[in-house]
Amino acid sequence: TQLLEQSPQFLSIQEGENLTVYCNSSSVFSSLQWYRQEPGEGPVLLVTVVTGGEVKKLKRLTFQFGDARKDSSLHITAAQPGDTGLYLCAGGDNAGNNRKLIWGLGTSLAVNP
Amino acid sequence: NAGVTQTPKFQVLKTGQSMTLQCAQDMNHNSMYWYRQDPGMGLRLIYYSASEGTTDKGEVPNGYNVSRLNKREFSLRLESAAPSQTSVYFCASRTSGRNEQFFGPGTRLTVL
């Protein structure tokens, strides 16, 4: 059974601080995605990484896919209150036509003004 | 484009009542999904439809049925609601190729 473990589970920081959240597995994924979910809304896709070692940047957010495609990290520079939310990672398994995602439980981030 | 829409947004049921959650997408996606999200349990797949006319069970299908009415619409039915089905339900559709999912705003269901 493929599992994705996210850490930390909860994070509360002050505006302006940097942070990193992690998504780890013992399984290899064909792709890995990060989503952000705000209270009362559905998850929204932030990024997809598909190549081992790939780094993508989205403004103050930097995403990295591990060389072996088993893990990923999300680094936020100078966090802002608008970054508050639940960050979910999801691994893609392209076996067959199912195309289901394996989901982590998420990191709940609170950025205090 | 509205993306993925879900109705209703909130619902309260009594144990044993039935209801259907509606989902529609206007992105011409082939695959659609129903998830439930519970504290500490994350997103769990209930049912999915890889294409129009096909449906398959996910991790937690018991107590639910689905219908892929056409390419746009995928409904989830609770035949006899139980308190354990109190949850937030999300519908999603998927792009072909990159396995990226787009979610609706969710239905918050309480079963008393």
Tab-separated table of C-alpha atoms in Angstrom:
chain	number	residue	atom	x	y	z
A	1	THR	CA	0.000	0.000	0.000
A	2	GLN	CA	1.378	3.366	-1.006
A	3	LEU	CA	1.412	5.999	1.730
A	4	LEU	CA	2.441	9.636	1.871
A	5	GLU	CA	3.474	11.048	5.225
A	6	GLN	CA	3.438	14.791	5.736
A	7	SER	CA	5.287	16.684	8.434
A	8	PRO	CA	4.789	18.653	10.472
A	9	GLN	CA	1.086	18.072	11.003
A	10	PHE	CA	0.572	21.584	12.401
A	11	LEU	CA	2.663	24.723	12.107
A	12	SER	CA	2.034	28.163	13.584
A	13	ILE	CA	4.480	30.927	12.701
A	14	GLN	CA	4.769	34.701	12.593
A	15	GLU	CA	4.489	36.721	9.429
A	16	GLY	CA	7.856	37.024	7.723
A	17	GLU	CA	9.272	33.692	8.876
A	18	ASN	CA	10.425	30.950	6.526
A	19	LEU	CA	9.167	27.378	6.728
A	20	THR	CA	9.494	24.002	5.065
A	21	VAL	CA	6.977	21.183	5.006
A	22	TYR	CA	7.750	17.663	3.926
A	23	CYS	CA	6.019	14.856	2.100
A	24	ASN	CA	7.677	11.431	2.330
A	25	SER	CA	7.022	7.939	1.063
A	26	SER	CA	8.766	4.621	0.607
A	27	SER	CA	7.112	4.342	-2.811
A	28	VAL	CA	8.100	5.879	-6.111
A	29	PHE	CA	5.558	8.171	-7.745
A	30	SER	CA	5.267	9.167	-11.378
A	31	SER	CA	4.285	12.677	-10.285
A	32	LEU	CA	3.687	14.608	-7.125
A	33	GLN	CA	1.315	17.488	-6.571
A	34	TRP	CA	0.837	20.097	-3.896
A	35	TYR	CA	-2.576	21.552	-3.120
A	36	ARG	CA	-3.677	24.297	-0.731
A	37	GLN	CA	-7.045	24.172	0.935
A	38	GLU	CA	-8.549	27.182	2.675
A	39	PRO	CA	-11.273	26.775	5.303
A	40	GLY	CA	-14.658	25.989	3.772
A	41	GLU	CA	-13.270	25.404	0.288
A	42	GLY	CA	-11.955	22.576	-1.847
A	43	PRO	CA	-8.245	21.929	-2.438
A	44	VAL	CA	-6.636	24.010	-5.155
A	45	LEU	CA	-3.689	22.713	-7.156
A	46	LEU	CA	-0.464	24.679	-6.652
A	47	VAL	CA	2.065	22.670	-8.634
A	48	THR	CA	2.884	19.329	-10.234
A	49	VAL	CA	6.430	17.940	-10.300
A	50	VAL	CA	7.272	14.954	-12.464
A	51	THR	CA	11.074	14.680	-12.750
A	52	GLY	CA	13.390	13.524	-9.971
A	53	GLY	CA	15.277	16.522	-8.589
A	54	GLU	CA	12.874	18.997	-10.187
A	55	VAL	CA	12.505	22.396	-8.516
A	56	LYS	CA	9.586	24.703	-9.254
A	57	LYS	CA	8.957	28.166	-7.905
A	58	LEU	CA	5.632	29.910	-7.491
A	59	LYS	CA	6.331	33.412	-6.140
A	60	ARG	CA	7.515	32.810	-2.535
A	61	LEU	CA	6.835	29.056	-2.689
A	62	THR	CA	9.547	26.608	-3.777
A	63	PHE	CA	8.691	22.981	-4.478
A	64	GLN	CA	11.221	20.192	-4.859
A	65	PHE	CA	10.769	16.586	-5.948
A	66	GLY	CA	13.323	14.161	-4.520
A	67	ASP	CA	15.869	12.580	-6.838
A	68	ALA	CA	14.313	9.142	-6.327
A	69	ARG	CA	10.757	10.519	-6.744
A	70	LYS	CA	9.780	9.280	-3.267
A	71	ASP	CA	9.595	12.586	-1.434
A	72	SER	CA	8.965	16.285	-1.858
A	73	SER	CA	9.282	19.512	0.061
A	74	LEU	CA	7.536	22.868	0.025
A	75	HIS	CA	9.480	25.897	1.238
A	76	ILE	CA	7.761	29.217	1.872
A	77	THR	CA	9.878	32.345	2.160
A	78	ALA	CA	8.668	35.291	4.215
A	79	ALA	CA	5.282	33.755	5.005
A	80	GLN	CA	2.211	35.984	4.913
A	81	PRO	CA	-1.196	35.576	6.565
A	82	GLY	CA	-2.620	34.781	3.129
A	83	ASP	CA	-0.499	31.598	3.117
A	84	THR	CA	-2.620	30.189	5.949
A	85	GLY	CA	-4.303	26.942	5.015
A	86	LEU	CA	-3.995	23.187	4.760
A	87	TYR	CA	-1.217	22.033	2.438
A	88	LEU	CA	-1.771	18.617	0.908
A	89	CYS	CA	0.614	16.539	-1.147
A	90	ALA	CA	-0.647	13.864	-3.504
A	91	GLY	CA	1.274	11.248	-5.436
A	92	GLY	CA	0.287	10.128	-8.884
A	93	ASP	CA	0.195	6.485	-9.900
A	94	ASN	CA	-0.232	6.082	-13.619
A	95	ALA	CA	-0.884	2.336	-13.458
A	96	GLY	CA	-3.656	1.329	-15.798
A	97	ASN	CA	-6.416	3.797	-16.447
A	98	ASN	CA	-7.334	4.437	-12.841
A	99	ARG	CA	-5.216	7.510	-12.335
A	100	LYS	CA	-5.970	7.716	-8.647
A	101	LEU	CA	-3.978	9.987	-6.353
A	102	ILE	CA	-2.445	8.903	-3.048
A	103	TRP	CA	-3.048	11.701	-0.529
A	104	GLY	CA	-1.118	12.799	2.510
A	105	LEU	CA	-3.022	13.956	5.589
A	106	GLY	CA	-1.795	17.521	5.210
A	107	THR	CA	0.093	20.221	7.071
A	108	SER	CA	-2.103	22.859	8.665
A	109	LEU	CA	-0.283	26.204	8.504
A	110	ALA	CA	-1.259	29.310	10.448
A	111	VAL	CA	0.626	32.528	9.727
A	112	ASN	CA	-0.014	35.122	12.392
A	113	PRO	CA	0.200	38.854	11.613
B	1	ASN	CA	-15.933	28.617	-16.791
B	2	ALA	CA	-17.485	27.567	-13.502
B	3	GLY	CA	-15.068	24.625	-13.089
B	4	VAL	CA	-16.548	22.035	-10.721
B	5	THR	CA	-19.854	22.845	-9.058
B	6	GLN	CA	-21.545	20.955	-6.238
B	7	THR	CA	-25.007	21.137	-4.729
B	8	PRO	CA	-26.130	21.472	-2.033
B	9	LYS	CA	-23.495	23.324	-0.026
B	10	PHE	CA	-24.937	22.265	3.328
B	11	GLN	CA	-27.337	19.488	4.305
B	12	VAL	CA	-28.680	18.050	7.534
B	13	LEU	CA	-30.276	14.611	7.419
B	14	LYS	CA	-31.830	12.297	9.957
B	15	THR	CA	-30.585	8.739	10.244
B	16	GLY	CA	-32.190	6.605	7.550
B	17	GLN	CA	-33.001	9.430	5.155
B	18	SER	CA	-31.665	9.395	1.619
B	19	MET	CA	-30.196	12.113	-0.532
B	20	THR	CA	-28.205	12.722	-3.693
B	21	LEU	CA	-25.219	15.016	-3.938
B	22	GLN	CA	-24.850	16.593	-7.345
B	23	CYS	CA	-21.616	17.428	-9.159
B	24	ALA	CA	-20.993	18.928	-12.577
B	25	GLN	CA	-17.851	20.042	-14.423
B	26	ASP	CA	-17.510	22.144	-17.529
B	27	MET	CA	-13.852	21.384	-18.325
B	28	ASN	CA	-14.568	18.411	-20.621
B	29	HIS	CA	-12.677	16.067	-18.282
B	30	ASN	CA	-13.159	12.341	-18.666
B	31	SER	CA	-12.475	11.326	-15.061
B	32	MET	CA	-14.441	12.370	-12.001
B	33	TYR	CA	-14.115	11.529	-8.325
B	34	TRP	CA	-16.008	11.644	-5.043
B	35	TYR	CA	-14.060	12.080	-1.804
B	36	ARG	CA	-14.957	12.545	1.825
B	37	GLN	CA	-12.774	14.558	4.179
B	38	ASP	CA	-12.774	13.957	7.912
B	39	PRO	CA	-10.491	15.394	10.629
B	40	GLY	CA	-7.410	13.244	11.046
B	41	MET	CA	-8.391	10.982	8.145
B	42	GLY	CA	-7.556	13.186	5.192
B	43	LEU	CA	-9.192	12.839	1.804
B	44	ARG	CA	-10.585	9.377	1.177
B	45	LEU	CA	-11.824	8.233	-2.202
B	46	ILE	CA	-15.388	6.942	-2.228
B	47	TYR	CA	-15.989	6.260	-5.924
B	48	TYR	CA	-14.520	7.381	-9.199
B	49	SER	CA	-15.422	7.326	-12.851
B	50	ALA	CA	-12.596	7.005	-15.342
B	51	SER	CA	-14.884	7.853	-18.230
B	52	GLU	CA	-18.530	8.284	-19.093
B	53	GLY	CA	-20.365	5.031	-18.483
B	54	THR	CA	-17.866	3.553	-16.030
B	55	THR	CA	-17.643	3.727	-12.246
B	56	ASP	CA	-15.371	2.010	-9.728
B	57	LYS	CA	-15.129	1.718	-5.973
B	58	GLY	CA	-12.522	3.636	-4.021
B	59	GLU	CA	-11.347	3.131	-0.450
B	60	VAL	CA	-14.646	3.706	1.379
B	61	PRO	CA	-17.601	2.847	-0.918
B	62	ASN	CA	-19.905	1.189	1.619
B	63	GLY	CA	-23.191	3.046	2.064
B	64	TYR	CA	-22.841	5.002	-1.162
B	65	ASN	CA	-23.828	4.667	-4.804
B	66	VAL	CA	-22.864	6.774	-7.788
B	67	SER	CA	-24.154	7.581	-11.235
B	68	ARG	CA	-22.152	9.044	-14.101
B	69	LEU	CA	-25.108	10.617	-15.859
B	70	ASN	CA	-23.083	11.995	-18.765
B	71	LYS	CA	-19.596	13.402	-19.272
B	72	ARG	CA	-20.370	16.494	-17.189
B	73	GLU	CA	-22.274	15.059	-14.227
B	74	PHE	CA	-21.383	12.593	-11.486
B	75	SER	CA	-23.781	12.161	-8.578
B	76	LEU	CA	-23.330	10.484	-5.188
B	77	ARG	CA	-26.293	8.905	-3.419
B	78	LEU	CA	-26.722	7.974	0.211
B	79	GLU	CA	-29.578	5.486	0.349
B	80	SER	CA	-29.927	5.315	4.130
B	81	ALA	CA	-27.810	7.915	5.866
B	82	ALA	CA	-25.913	7.036	9.049
B	83	PRO	CA	-24.175	9.344	11.559
B	84	SER	CA	-20.825	7.894	10.382
B	85	GLN	CA	-21.471	9.576	7.046
B	86	THR	CA	-21.286	13.017	8.615
B	87	SER	CA	-18.454	14.577	6.654
B	88	VAL	CA	-17.447	17.087	4.000
B	89	TYR	CA	-17.863	15.649	0.514
B	90	PHE	CA	-15.805	16.842	-2.416
B	91	CYS	CA	-16.231	16.153	-6.087
B	92	ALA	CA	-13.237	16.480	-8.405
B	93	SER	CA	-12.458	16.075	-12.062
B	94	ARG	CA	-9.115	15.267	-13.635
B	95	THR	CA	-7.140	16.483	-16.594
B	96	SER	CA	-5.897	13.783	-18.928
B	97	GLY	CA	-2.164	13.182	-18.957
B	98	ARG	CA	-0.965	14.984	-15.829
B	99	ASN	CA	-3.377	13.512	-13.281
B	100	GLU	CA	-4.197	16.955	-11.898
B	101	GLN	CA	-7.487	17.171	-10.054
B	102	PHE	CA	-9.827	20.130	-9.776
B	103	PHE	CA	-12.183	20.249	-6.835
B	104	GLY	CA	-15.617	21.631	-6.174
B	105	PRO	CA	-16.390	23.721	-3.081
B	106	GLY	CA	-17.720	20.761	-1.094
B	107	THR	CA	-20.956	19.695	0.581
B	108	ARG	CA	-21.054	19.746	4.363
B	109	LEU	CA	-23.325	16.920	5.459
B	110	THR	CA	-24.511	16.264	8.992
B	111	VAL	CA	-26.457	13.107	9.800
B	112	LEU	CA	-28.281	13.221	13.127
